[in-house]
Tab-separated table of C-alpha atoms in Angstrom:
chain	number	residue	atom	x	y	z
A	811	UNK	CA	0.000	0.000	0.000
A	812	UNK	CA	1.338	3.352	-0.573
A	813	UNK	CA	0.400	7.070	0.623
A	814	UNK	CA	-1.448	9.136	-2.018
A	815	UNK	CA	1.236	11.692	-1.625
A	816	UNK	CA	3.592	9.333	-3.231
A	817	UNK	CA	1.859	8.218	-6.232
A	818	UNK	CA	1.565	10.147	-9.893
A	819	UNK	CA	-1.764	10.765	-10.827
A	820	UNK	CA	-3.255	12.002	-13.957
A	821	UNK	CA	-3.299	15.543	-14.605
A	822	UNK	CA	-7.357	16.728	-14.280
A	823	UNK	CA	-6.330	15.728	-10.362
A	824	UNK	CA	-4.335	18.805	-10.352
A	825	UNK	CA	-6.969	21.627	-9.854
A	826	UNK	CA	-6.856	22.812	-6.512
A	827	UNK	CA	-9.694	21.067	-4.862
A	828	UNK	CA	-8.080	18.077	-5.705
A	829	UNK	CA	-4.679	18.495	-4.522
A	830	UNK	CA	-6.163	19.776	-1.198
A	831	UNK	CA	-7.797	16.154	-0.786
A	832	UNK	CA	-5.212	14.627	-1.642
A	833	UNK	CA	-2.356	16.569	-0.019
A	834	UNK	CA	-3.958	18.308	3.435
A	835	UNK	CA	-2.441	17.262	6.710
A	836	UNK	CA	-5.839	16.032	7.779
A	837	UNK	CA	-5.588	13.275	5.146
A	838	UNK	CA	-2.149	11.718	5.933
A	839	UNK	CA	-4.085	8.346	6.754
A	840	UNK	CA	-5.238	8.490	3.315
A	841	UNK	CA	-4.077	5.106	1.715
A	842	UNK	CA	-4.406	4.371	-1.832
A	843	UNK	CA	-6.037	1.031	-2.191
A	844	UNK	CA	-5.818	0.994	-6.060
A	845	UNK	CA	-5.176	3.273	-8.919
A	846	UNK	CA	-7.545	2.962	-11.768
A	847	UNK	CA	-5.638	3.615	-15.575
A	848	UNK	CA	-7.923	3.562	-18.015
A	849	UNK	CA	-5.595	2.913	-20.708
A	850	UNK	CA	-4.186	-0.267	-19.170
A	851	UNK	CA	-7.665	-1.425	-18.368
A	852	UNK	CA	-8.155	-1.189	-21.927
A	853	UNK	CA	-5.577	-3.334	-22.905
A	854	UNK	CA	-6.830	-5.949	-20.942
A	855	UNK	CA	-9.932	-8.422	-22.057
A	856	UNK	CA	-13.116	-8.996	-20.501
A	857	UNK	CA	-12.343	-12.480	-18.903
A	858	UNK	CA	-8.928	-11.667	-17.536
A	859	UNK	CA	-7.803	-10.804	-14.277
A	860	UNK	CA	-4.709	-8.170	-13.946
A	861	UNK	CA	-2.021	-11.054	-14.511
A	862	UNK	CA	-4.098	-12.024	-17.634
A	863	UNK	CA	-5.561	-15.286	-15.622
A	864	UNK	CA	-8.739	-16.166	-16.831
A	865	UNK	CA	-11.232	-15.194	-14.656
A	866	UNK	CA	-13.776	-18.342	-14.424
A	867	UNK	CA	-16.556	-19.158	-11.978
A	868	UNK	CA	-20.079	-17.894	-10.829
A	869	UNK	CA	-17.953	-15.423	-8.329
A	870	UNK	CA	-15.657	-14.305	-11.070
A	871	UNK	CA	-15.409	-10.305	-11.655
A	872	UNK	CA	-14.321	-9.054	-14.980
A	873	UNK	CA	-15.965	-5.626	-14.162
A	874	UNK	CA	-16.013	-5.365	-18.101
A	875	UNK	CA	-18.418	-2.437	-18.364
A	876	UNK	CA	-15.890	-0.459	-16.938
A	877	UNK	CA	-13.030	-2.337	-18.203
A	878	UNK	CA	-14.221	-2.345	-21.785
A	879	UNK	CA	-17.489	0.438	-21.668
A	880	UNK	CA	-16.212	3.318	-19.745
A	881	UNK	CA	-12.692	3.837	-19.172
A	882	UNK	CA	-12.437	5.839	-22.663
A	883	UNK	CA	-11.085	9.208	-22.903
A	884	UNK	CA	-14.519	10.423	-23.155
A	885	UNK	CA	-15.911	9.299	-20.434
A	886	UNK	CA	-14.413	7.973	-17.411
A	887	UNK	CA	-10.865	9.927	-17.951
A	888	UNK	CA	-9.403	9.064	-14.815
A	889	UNK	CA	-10.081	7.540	-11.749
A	890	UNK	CA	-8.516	7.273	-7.871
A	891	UNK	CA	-9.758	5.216	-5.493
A	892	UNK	CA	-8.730	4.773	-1.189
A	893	UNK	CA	-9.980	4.764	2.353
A	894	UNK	CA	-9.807	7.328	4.840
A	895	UNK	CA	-10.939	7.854	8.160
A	896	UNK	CA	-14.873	9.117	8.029
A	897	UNK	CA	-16.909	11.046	10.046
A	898	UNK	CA	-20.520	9.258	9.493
A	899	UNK	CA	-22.303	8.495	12.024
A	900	UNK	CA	-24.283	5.783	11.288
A	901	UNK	CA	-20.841	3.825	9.562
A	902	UNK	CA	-20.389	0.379	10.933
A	903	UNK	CA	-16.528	0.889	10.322
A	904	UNK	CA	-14.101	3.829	11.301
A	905	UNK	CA	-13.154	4.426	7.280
A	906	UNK	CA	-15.108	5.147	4.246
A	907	UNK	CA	-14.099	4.543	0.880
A	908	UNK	CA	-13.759	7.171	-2.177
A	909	UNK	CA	-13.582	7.389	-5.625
A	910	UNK	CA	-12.216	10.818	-7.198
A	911	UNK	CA	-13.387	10.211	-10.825
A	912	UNK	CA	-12.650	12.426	-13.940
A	913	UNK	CA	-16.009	12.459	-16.260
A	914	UNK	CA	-16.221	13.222	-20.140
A	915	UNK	CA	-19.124	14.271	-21.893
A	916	UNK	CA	-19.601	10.856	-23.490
A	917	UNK	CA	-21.580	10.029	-20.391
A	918	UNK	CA	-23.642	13.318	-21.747
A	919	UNK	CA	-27.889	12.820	-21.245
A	920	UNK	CA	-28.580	16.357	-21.772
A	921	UNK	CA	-25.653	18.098	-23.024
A	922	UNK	CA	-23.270	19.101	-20.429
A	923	UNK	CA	-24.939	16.659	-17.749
A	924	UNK	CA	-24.432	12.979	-16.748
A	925	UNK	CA	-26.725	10.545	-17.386
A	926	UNK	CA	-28.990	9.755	-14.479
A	927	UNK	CA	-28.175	6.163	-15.102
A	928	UNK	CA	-24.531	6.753	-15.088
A	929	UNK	CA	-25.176	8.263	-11.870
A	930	UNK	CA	-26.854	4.693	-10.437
A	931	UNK	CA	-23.859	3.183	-12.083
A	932	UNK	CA	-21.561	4.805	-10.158
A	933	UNK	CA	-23.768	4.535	-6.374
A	934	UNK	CA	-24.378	0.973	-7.163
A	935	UNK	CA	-20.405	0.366	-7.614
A	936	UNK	CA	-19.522	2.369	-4.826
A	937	UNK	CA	-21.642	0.328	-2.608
A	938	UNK	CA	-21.129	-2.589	-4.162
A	939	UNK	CA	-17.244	-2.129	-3.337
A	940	UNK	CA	-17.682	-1.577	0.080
A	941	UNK	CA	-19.848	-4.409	0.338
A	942	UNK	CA	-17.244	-6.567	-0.977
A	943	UNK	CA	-14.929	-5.263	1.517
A	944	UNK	CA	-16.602	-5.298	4.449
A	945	UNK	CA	-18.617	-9.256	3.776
A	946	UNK	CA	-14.319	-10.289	2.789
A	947	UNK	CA	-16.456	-11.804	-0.401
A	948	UNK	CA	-16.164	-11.522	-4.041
A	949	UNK	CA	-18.948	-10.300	-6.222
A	950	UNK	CA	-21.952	-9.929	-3.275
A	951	UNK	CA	-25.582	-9.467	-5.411
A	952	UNK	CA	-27.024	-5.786	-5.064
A	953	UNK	CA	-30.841	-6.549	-3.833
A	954	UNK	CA	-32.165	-2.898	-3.679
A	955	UNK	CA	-30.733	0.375	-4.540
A	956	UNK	CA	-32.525	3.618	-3.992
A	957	UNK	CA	-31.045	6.898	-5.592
A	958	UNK	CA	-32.003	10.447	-4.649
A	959	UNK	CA	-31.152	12.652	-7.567
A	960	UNK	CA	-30.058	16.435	-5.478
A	961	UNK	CA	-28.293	18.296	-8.469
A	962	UNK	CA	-26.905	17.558	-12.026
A	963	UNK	CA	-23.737	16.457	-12.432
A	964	UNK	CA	-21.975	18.443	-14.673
A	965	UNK	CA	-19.203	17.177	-17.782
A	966	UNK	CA	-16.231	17.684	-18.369
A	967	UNK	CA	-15.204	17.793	-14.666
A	968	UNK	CA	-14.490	15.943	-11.448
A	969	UNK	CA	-16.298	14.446	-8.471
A	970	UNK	CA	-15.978	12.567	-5.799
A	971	UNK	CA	-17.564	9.634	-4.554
A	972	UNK	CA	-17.863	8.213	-0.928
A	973	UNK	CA	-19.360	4.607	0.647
A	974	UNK	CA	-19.618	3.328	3.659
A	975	UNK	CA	-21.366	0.533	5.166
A	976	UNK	CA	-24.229	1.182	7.664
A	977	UNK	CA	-25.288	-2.196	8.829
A	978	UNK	CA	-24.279	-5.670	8.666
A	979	UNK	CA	-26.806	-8.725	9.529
A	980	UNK	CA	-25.954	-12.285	8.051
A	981	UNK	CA	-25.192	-12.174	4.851
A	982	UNK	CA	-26.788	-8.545	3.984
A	983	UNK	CA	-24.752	-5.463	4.013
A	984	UNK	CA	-26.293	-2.125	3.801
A	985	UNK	CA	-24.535	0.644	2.225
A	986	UNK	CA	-24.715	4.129	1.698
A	987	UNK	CA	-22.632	6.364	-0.688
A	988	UNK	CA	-22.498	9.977	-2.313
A	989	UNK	CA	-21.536	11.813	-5.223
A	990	UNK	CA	-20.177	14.800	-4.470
A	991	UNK	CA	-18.699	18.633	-5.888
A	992	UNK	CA	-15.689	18.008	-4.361
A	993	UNK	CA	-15.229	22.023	-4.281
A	994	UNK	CA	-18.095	22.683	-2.280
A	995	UNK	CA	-18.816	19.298	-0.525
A	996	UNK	CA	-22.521	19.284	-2.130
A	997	UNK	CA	-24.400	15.874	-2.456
A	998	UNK	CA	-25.187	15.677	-6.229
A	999	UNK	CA	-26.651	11.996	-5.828
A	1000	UNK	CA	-27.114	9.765	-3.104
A	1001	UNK	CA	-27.617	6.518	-2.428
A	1002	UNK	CA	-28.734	3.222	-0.043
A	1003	UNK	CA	-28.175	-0.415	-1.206
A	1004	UNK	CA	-28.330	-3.925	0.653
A	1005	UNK	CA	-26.292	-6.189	-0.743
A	1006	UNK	CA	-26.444	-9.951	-0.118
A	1007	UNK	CA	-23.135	-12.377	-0.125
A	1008	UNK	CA	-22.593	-15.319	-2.439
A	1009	UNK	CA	-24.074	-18.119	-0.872
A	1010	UNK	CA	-20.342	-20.512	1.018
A	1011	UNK	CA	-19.466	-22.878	-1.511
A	1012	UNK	CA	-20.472	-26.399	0.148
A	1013	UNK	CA	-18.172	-29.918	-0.664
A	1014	UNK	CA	-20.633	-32.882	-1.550
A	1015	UNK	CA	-20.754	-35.767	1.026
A	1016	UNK	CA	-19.745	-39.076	-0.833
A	1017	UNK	CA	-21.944	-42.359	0.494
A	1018	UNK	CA	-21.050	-45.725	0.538
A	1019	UNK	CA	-22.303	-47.264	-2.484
A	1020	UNK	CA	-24.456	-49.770	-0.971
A	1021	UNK	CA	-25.071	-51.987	-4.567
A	1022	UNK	CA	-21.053	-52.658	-4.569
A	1023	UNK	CA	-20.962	-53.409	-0.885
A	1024	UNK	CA	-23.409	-56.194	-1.182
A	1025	UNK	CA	-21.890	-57.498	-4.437
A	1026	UNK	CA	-18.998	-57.997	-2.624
A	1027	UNK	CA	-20.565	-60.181	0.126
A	1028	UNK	CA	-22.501	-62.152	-2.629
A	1029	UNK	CA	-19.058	-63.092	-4.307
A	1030	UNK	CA	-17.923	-64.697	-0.240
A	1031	UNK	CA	-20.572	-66.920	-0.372
């Protein structure tokens, strides 16, 4: 793992909201827990994992429509993603996890304005992430999602996203997450999803075959 402040990022990071995040003495527990490069995502296919091993399974993850859909230069640019300390109050856990994303206008409805489904896009993977995190399981289902739309998002530019997990009962994990003007720390969307876990994978018992037990006795006599 390594501190933001160490890494290179791409250059629409470098307006001044931005580099506040990502630079303020507040944030030093900021950890990067993966860089997203569109360009390398690109170059890999749908049903490969990042050392090009197939990816196989009903919990597999190709996460293609970002893979091969939107990580284009028009419309997710650039992406960051980490933990940090958070200051919810109804968070199970003591981080939250963010997403400073880079939008084009490819992801245009009206001109100039993200899509509202992009927007549910976005919630459901946030929440979907920290699902994953907090259930230590690959690929958990999203059950509900409910988005409030509070502003439009506007393209070209850059928001932020943040998720954290609210409850945890069983198998179902309840999430909330925002996108957010970064500059001004207003909610553009919001949203609350449950998530439920893959079901534990289960070995098979094996039983005595009873037909060759008793053909065996039948050849003593």
């Amino acid at each position: 793992m390594t501190t933001i402040k160490n890494l290179k990022y791409h250059p629409d990071f470098n307006i001044p909201w931005c580099q506040n995040l990502l630079n303020s003495d507040n944030n030093n527990n900021i950890i990067s827990d993966s860089i997203e490069i569109p360009t390398q995502h690109r170059l890999r296919t749908a049903d490969t994992d990042n050392d090009n091993t197939p990816l196989h399974g009903k919990d597999a993850v190709s996460n293609s429509m970002f893979a091969q859909t939107l990580y284009t230069p028009s419309a997710i640019r650039a992406q960051i993603n980490f933990k940090r300390g958070t200051n919810e109050a109804d968070s199970v856990n003591k981080w939250e996890y963010c997403s400073l994303l880079s939008l084009g206008s490819g992801l245009d409805g009206k001109t100039g304005r993200a899509h509202g489904g992009f927007n549910a896009l976005i919630l459901d993977q946030m929440t979907g992430s920290v699902a994953s995190m907090v259930s230590a399981t690959t690929a958990p289902a999203t059950a509900t999602l409910t988005v409030d739309y509070k502003a439009p998002i506007d393209t070209p530019g850059v928001v932020l996203c943040r998720g954290w997990a609210v409850s945890r009962q069983g198998r179902k994990t309840w999430v909330r997450a925002t996108i957010e003007d970064g500059q001004t720390g207003k909610v553009l969307a919001s949203g609350k999803a449950l998530f439920i876990d893959p079901k534990p994978t289960t070995t098979p018992t094996t039983t005595p075959d009873k037909s060759k037990s008793k053909s065996k006795s039948t050849s003593k006599l």
